[in-house]
PDB file of C-alpha atoms in Angstrom:
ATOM      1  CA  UNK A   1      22.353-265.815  11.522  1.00  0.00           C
ATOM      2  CA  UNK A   2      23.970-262.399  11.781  1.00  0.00           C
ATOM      3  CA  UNK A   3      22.304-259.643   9.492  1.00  0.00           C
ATOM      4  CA  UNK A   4      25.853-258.552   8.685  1.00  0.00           C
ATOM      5  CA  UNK A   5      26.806-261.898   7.197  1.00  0.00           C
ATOM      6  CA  UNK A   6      23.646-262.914   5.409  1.00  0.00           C
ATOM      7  CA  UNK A   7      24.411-259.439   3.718  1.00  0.00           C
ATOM      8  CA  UNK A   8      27.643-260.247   2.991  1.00  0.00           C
ATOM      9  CA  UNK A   9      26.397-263.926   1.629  1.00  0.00           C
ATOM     10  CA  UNK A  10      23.791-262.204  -0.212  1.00  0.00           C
ATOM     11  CA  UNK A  11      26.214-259.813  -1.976  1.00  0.00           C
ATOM     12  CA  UNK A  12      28.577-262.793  -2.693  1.00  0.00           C
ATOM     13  CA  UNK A  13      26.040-265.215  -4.358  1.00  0.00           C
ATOM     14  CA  UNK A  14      24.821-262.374  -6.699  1.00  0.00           C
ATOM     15  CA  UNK A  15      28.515-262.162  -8.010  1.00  0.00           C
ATOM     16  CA  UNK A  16      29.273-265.885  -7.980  1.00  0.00           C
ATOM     17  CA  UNK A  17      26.053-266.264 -10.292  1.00  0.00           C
ATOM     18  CA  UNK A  18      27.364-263.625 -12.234  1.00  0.00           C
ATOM     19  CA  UNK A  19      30.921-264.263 -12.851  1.00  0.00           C
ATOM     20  CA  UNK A  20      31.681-267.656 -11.617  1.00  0.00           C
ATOM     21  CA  UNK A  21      33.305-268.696  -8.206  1.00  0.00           C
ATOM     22  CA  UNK A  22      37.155-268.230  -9.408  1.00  0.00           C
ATOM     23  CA  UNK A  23      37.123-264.957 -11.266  1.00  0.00           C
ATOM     24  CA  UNK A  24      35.798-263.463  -8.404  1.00  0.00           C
ATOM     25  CA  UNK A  25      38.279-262.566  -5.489  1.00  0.00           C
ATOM     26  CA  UNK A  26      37.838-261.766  -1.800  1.00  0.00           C
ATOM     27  CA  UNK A  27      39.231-258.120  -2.825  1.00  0.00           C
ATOM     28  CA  UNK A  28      36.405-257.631  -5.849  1.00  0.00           C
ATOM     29  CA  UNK A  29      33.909-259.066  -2.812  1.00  0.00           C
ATOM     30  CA  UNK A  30      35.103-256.474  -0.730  1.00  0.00           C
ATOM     31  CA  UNK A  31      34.588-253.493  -2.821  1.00  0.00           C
ATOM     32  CA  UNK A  32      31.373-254.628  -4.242  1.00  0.00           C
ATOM     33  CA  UNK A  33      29.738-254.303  -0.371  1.00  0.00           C
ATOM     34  CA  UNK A  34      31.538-251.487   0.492  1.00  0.00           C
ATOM     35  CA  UNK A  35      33.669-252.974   3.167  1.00  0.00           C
ATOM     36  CA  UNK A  36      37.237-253.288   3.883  1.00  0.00           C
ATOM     37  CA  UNK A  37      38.478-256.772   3.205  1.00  0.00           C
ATOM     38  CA  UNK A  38      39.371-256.849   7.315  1.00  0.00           C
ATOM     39  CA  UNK A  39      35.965-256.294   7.700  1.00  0.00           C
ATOM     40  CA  UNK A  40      34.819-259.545   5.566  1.00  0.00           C
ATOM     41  CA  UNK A  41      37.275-261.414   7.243  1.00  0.00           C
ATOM     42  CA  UNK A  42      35.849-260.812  10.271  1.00  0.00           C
ATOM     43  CA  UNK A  43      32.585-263.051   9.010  1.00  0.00           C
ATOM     44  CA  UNK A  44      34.813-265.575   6.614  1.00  0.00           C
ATOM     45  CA  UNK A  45      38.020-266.759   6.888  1.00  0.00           C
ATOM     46  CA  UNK A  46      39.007-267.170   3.977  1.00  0.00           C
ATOM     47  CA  UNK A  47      37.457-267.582   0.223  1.00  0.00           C
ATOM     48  CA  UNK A  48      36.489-271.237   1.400  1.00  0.00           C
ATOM     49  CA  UNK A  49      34.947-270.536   3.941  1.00  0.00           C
ATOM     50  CA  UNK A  50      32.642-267.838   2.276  1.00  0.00           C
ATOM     51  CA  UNK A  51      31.549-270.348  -0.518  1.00  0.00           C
ATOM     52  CA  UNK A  52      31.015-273.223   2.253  1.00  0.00           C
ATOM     53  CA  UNK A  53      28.546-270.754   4.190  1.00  0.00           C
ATOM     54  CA  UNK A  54      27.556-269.271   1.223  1.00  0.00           C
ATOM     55  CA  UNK A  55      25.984-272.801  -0.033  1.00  0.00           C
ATOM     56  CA  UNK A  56      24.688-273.461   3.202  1.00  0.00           C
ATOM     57  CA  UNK A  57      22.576-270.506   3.918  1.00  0.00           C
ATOM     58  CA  UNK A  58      21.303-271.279  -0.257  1.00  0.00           C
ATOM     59  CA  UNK A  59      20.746-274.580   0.844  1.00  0.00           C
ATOM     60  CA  UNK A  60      18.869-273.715   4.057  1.00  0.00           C
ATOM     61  CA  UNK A  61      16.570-270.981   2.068  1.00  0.00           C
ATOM     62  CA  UNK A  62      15.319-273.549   0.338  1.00  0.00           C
ATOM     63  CA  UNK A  63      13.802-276.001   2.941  1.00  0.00           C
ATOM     64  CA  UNK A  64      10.109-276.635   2.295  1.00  0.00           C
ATOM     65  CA  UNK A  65       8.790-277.101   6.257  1.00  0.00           C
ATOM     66  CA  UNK A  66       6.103-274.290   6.203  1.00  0.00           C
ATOM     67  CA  UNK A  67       5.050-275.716   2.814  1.00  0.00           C
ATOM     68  CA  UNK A  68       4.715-279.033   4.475  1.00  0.00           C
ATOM     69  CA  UNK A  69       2.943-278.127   8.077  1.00  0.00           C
ATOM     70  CA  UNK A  70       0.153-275.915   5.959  1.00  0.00           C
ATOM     71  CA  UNK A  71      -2.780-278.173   6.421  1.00  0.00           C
ATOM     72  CA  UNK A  72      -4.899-276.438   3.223  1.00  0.00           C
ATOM     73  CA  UNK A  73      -2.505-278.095   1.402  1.00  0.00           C
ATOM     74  CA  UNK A  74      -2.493-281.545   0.268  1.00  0.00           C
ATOM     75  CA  UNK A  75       0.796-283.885  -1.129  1.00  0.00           C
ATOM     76  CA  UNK A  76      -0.058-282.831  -4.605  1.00  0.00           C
ATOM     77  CA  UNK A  77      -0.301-278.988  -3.595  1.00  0.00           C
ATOM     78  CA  UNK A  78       2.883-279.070  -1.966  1.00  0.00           C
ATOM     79  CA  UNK A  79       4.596-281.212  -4.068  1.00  0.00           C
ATOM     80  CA  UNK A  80       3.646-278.574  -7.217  1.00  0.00           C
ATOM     81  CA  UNK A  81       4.963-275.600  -4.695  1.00  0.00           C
ATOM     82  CA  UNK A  82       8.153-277.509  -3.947  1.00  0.00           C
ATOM     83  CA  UNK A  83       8.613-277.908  -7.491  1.00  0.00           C
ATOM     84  CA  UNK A  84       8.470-274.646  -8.490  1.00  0.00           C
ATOM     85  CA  UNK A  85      11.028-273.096  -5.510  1.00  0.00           C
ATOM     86  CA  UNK A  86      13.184-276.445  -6.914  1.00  0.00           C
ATOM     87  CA  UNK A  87      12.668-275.014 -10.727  1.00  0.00           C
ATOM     88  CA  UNK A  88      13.271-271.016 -10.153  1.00  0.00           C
ATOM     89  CA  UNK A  89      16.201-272.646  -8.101  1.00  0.00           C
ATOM     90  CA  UNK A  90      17.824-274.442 -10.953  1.00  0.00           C
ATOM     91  CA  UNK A  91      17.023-272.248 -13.961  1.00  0.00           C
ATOM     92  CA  UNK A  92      18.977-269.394 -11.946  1.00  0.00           C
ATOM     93  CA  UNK A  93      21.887-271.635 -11.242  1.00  0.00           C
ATOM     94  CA  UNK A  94      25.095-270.916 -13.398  1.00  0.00           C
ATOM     95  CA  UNK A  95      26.337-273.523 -15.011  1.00  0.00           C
ATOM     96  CA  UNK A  96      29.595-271.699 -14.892  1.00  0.00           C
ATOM     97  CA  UNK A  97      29.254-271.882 -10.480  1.00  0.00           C
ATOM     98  CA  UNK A  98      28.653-275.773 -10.803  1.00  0.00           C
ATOM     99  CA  UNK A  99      31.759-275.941 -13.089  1.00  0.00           C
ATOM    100  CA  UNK A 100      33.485-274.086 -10.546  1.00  0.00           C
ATOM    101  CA  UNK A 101      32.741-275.972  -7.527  1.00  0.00           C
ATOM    102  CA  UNK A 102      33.507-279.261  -9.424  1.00  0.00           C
ATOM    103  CA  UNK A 103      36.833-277.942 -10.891  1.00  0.00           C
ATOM    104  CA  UNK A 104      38.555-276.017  -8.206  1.00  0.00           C
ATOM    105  CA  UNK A 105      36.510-276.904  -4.980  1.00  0.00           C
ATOM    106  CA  UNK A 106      35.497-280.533  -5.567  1.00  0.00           C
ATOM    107  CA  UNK A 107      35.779-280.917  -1.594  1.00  0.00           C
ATOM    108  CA  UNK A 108      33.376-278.703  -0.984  1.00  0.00           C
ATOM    109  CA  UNK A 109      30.944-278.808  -4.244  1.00  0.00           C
ATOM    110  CA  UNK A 110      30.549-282.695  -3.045  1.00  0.00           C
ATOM    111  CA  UNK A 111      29.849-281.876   0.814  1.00  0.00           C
ATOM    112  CA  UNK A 112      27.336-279.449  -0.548  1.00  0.00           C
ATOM    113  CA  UNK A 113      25.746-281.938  -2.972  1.00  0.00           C
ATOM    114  CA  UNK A 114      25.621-285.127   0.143  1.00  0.00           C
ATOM    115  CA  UNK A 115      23.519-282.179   2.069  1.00  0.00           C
ATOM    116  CA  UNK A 116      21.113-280.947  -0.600  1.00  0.00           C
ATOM    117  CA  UNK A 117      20.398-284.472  -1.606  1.00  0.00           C
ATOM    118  CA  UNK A 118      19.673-285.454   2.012  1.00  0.00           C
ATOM    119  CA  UNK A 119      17.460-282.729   2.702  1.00  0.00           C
ATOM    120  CA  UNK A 120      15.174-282.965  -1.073  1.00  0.00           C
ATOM    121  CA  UNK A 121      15.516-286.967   0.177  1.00  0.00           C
ATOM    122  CA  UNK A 122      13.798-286.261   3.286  1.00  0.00           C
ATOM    123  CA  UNK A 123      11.356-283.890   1.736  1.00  0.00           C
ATOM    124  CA  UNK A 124      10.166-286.409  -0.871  1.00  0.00           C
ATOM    125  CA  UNK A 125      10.004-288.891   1.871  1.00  0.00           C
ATOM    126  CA  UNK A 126       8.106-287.135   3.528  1.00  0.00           C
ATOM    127  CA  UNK A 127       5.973-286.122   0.719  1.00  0.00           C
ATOM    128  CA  UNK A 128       5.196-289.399  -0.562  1.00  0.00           C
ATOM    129  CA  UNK A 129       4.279-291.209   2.893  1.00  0.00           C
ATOM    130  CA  UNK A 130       1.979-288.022   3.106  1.00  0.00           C
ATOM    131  CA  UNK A 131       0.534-288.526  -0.209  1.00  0.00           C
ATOM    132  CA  UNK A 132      -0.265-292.434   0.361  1.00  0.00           C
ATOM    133  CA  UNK A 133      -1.833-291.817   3.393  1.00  0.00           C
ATOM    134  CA  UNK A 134      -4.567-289.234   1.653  1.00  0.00           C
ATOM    135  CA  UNK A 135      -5.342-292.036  -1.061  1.00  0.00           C
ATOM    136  CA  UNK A 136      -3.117-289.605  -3.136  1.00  0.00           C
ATOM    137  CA  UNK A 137      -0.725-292.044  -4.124  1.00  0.00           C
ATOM    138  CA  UNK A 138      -0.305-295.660  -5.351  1.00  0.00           C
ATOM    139  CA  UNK A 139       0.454-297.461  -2.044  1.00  0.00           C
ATOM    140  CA  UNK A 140       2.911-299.989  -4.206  1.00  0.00           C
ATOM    141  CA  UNK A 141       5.324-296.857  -5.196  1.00  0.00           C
ATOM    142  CA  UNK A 142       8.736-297.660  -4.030  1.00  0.00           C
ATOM    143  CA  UNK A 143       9.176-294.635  -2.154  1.00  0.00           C
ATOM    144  CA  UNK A 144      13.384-295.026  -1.341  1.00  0.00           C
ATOM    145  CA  UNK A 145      14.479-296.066  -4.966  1.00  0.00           C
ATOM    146  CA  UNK A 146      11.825-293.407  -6.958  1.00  0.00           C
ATOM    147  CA  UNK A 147      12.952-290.313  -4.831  1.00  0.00           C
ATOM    148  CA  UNK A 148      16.487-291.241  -5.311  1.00  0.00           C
ATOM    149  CA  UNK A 149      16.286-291.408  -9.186  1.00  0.00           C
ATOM    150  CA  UNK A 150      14.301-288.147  -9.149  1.00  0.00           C
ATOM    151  CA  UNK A 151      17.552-286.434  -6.963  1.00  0.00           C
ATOM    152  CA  UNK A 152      19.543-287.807  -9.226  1.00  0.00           C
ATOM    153  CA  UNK A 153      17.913-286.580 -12.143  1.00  0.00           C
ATOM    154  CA  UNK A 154      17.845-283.393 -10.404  1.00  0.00           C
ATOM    155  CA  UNK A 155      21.622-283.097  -9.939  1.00  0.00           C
ATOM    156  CA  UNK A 156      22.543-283.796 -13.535  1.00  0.00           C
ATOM    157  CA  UNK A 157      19.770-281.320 -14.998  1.00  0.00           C
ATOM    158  CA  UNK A 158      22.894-279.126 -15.971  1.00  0.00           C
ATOM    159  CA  UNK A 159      24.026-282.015 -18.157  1.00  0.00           C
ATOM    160  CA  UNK A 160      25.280-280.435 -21.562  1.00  0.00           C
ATOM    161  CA  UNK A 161      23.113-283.358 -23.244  1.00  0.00           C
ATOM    162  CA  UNK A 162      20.252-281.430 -22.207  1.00  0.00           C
ATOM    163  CA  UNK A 163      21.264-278.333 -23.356  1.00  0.00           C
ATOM    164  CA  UNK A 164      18.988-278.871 -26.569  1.00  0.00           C
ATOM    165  CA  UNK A 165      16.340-277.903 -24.535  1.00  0.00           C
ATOM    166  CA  UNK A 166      15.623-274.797 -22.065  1.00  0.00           C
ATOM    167  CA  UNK A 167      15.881-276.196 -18.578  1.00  0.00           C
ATOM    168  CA  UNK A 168      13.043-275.247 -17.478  1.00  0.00           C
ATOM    169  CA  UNK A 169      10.863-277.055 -20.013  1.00  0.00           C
ATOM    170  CA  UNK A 170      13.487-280.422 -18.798  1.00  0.00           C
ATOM    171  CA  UNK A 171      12.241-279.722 -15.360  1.00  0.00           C
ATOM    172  CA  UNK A 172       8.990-279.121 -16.083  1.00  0.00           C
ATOM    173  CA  UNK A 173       8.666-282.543 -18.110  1.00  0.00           C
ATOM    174  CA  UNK A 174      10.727-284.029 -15.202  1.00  0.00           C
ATOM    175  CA  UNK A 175       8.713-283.546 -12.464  1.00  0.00           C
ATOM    176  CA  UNK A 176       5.582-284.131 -14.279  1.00  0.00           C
ATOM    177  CA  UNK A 177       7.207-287.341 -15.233  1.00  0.00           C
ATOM    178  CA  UNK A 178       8.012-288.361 -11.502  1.00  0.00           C
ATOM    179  CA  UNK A 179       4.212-287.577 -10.293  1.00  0.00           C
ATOM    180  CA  UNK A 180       2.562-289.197 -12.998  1.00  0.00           C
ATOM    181  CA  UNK A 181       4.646-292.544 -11.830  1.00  0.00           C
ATOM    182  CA  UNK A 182       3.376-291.974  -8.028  1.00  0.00           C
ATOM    183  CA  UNK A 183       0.042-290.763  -8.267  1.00  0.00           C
ATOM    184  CA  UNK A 184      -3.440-293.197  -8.112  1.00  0.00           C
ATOM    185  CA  UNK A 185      -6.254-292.663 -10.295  1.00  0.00           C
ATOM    186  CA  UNK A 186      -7.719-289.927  -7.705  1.00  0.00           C
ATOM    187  CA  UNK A 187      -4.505-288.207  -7.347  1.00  0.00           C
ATOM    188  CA  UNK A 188      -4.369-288.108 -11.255  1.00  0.00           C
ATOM    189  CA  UNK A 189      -7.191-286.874 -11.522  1.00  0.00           C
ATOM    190  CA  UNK A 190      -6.359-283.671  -9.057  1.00  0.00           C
ATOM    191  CA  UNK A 191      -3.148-283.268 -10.802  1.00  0.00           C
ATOM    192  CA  UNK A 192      -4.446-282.556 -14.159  1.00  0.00           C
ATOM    193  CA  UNK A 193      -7.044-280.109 -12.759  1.00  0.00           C
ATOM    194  CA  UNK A 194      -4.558-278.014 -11.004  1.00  0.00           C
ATOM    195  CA  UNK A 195      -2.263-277.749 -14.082  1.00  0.00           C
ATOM    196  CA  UNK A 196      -4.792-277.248 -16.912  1.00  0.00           C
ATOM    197  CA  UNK A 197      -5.188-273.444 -16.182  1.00  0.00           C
ATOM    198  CA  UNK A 198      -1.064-272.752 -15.611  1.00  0.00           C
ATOM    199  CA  UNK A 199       1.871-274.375 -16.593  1.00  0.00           C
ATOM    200  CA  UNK A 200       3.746-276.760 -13.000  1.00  0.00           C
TER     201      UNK A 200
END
């Protein structure tokens, strides 16, 4: 991706998490990077398009393959690291942004939602096929129907109903909930030595 634009996207996502998506217009955008407003359109063209590639390139930060391919690591080790990108991810999330997107863009908040639940499907997928095959995880988990309830838990972490509590103690408790369901009595037993010194 061009420097330029991933400048440009960086600049915009710091103000969307700030202010929202629609109090924020493509003039505002301009000035805050120091660039004419001909000059941003010649990345975007229009305010669409900037939030569609600006969820894209969040989305595509956050893939997990070097996590994955690191062979030090085992399913347990990389689910805990995928948890805590996932985490920092959705404590710094706006509620305001997903209000936005739902409100005023719902054609592109759900395009974005079908391809971050895809790729965290695939991940877990991954993850859990990975984690039987190391004697890791119970071999009877039903690894289609558990990852999809834990994406969909995932997605309506912003609930107000869960506002009673700081999200990242609800993710915390999450995830801890969805690996205690998967794990064997070996891969219990490595899970509660690597989080007995630190909090997930």
């Amino acid at each position: 991706m061009d420097e330029k634009l991933i400048s440009i996207l960086e600049g915009a996502i710091k103000l969307f998490k700030q202010y929202g998506l629609r109090s924020i217009s493509m003039d505002e955008i301009a000035r805050s990077l120091s660039m004419s407003k001909k000059t941003l359109y010649q990345y975007v063209d229009n305010k669409d398009d900037l939030i569609i590639k600006a969820l894209d390139y969040i989305i595509a930060k956050t893939k997990v393959e070097e996590i994955e391919k690191d062979e030090n690591l085992n399913a347990i080790d990389v689910l805990l690291e995928i948890s805590r990108i996932v985490r920092t991810e959705v404590v710094e999330m706006n509620p305001v942004v997903k209000f936005d997107l739902f409100k005023f863009y719902p054609s592109i908040y759900h395009k974005a939602v079908m391809k971050k639940k895809e790729m965290i499907f695939n991940d877990i997928i991954i993850n859990f096929n990975r984690g039987i095959e190391q004697g890791l995880y119970r071999k009877d988990v039903d690894i289609e129907l558990t990852a999809k309830l834990y994406i969909q838990n995932l997605l309506e972490i912003h609930d107000p109903e869960f506002m009673n509590a700081p999200l990242s103690k609800v993710f915390v408790v999450m995830f801890d909930t969805l690996i205690r369901s998967i794990v064997n009595e070996e891969g219990l037993k490595y899970y509660e030595q690597k989080i007995k010194p630190q909090a997930i």
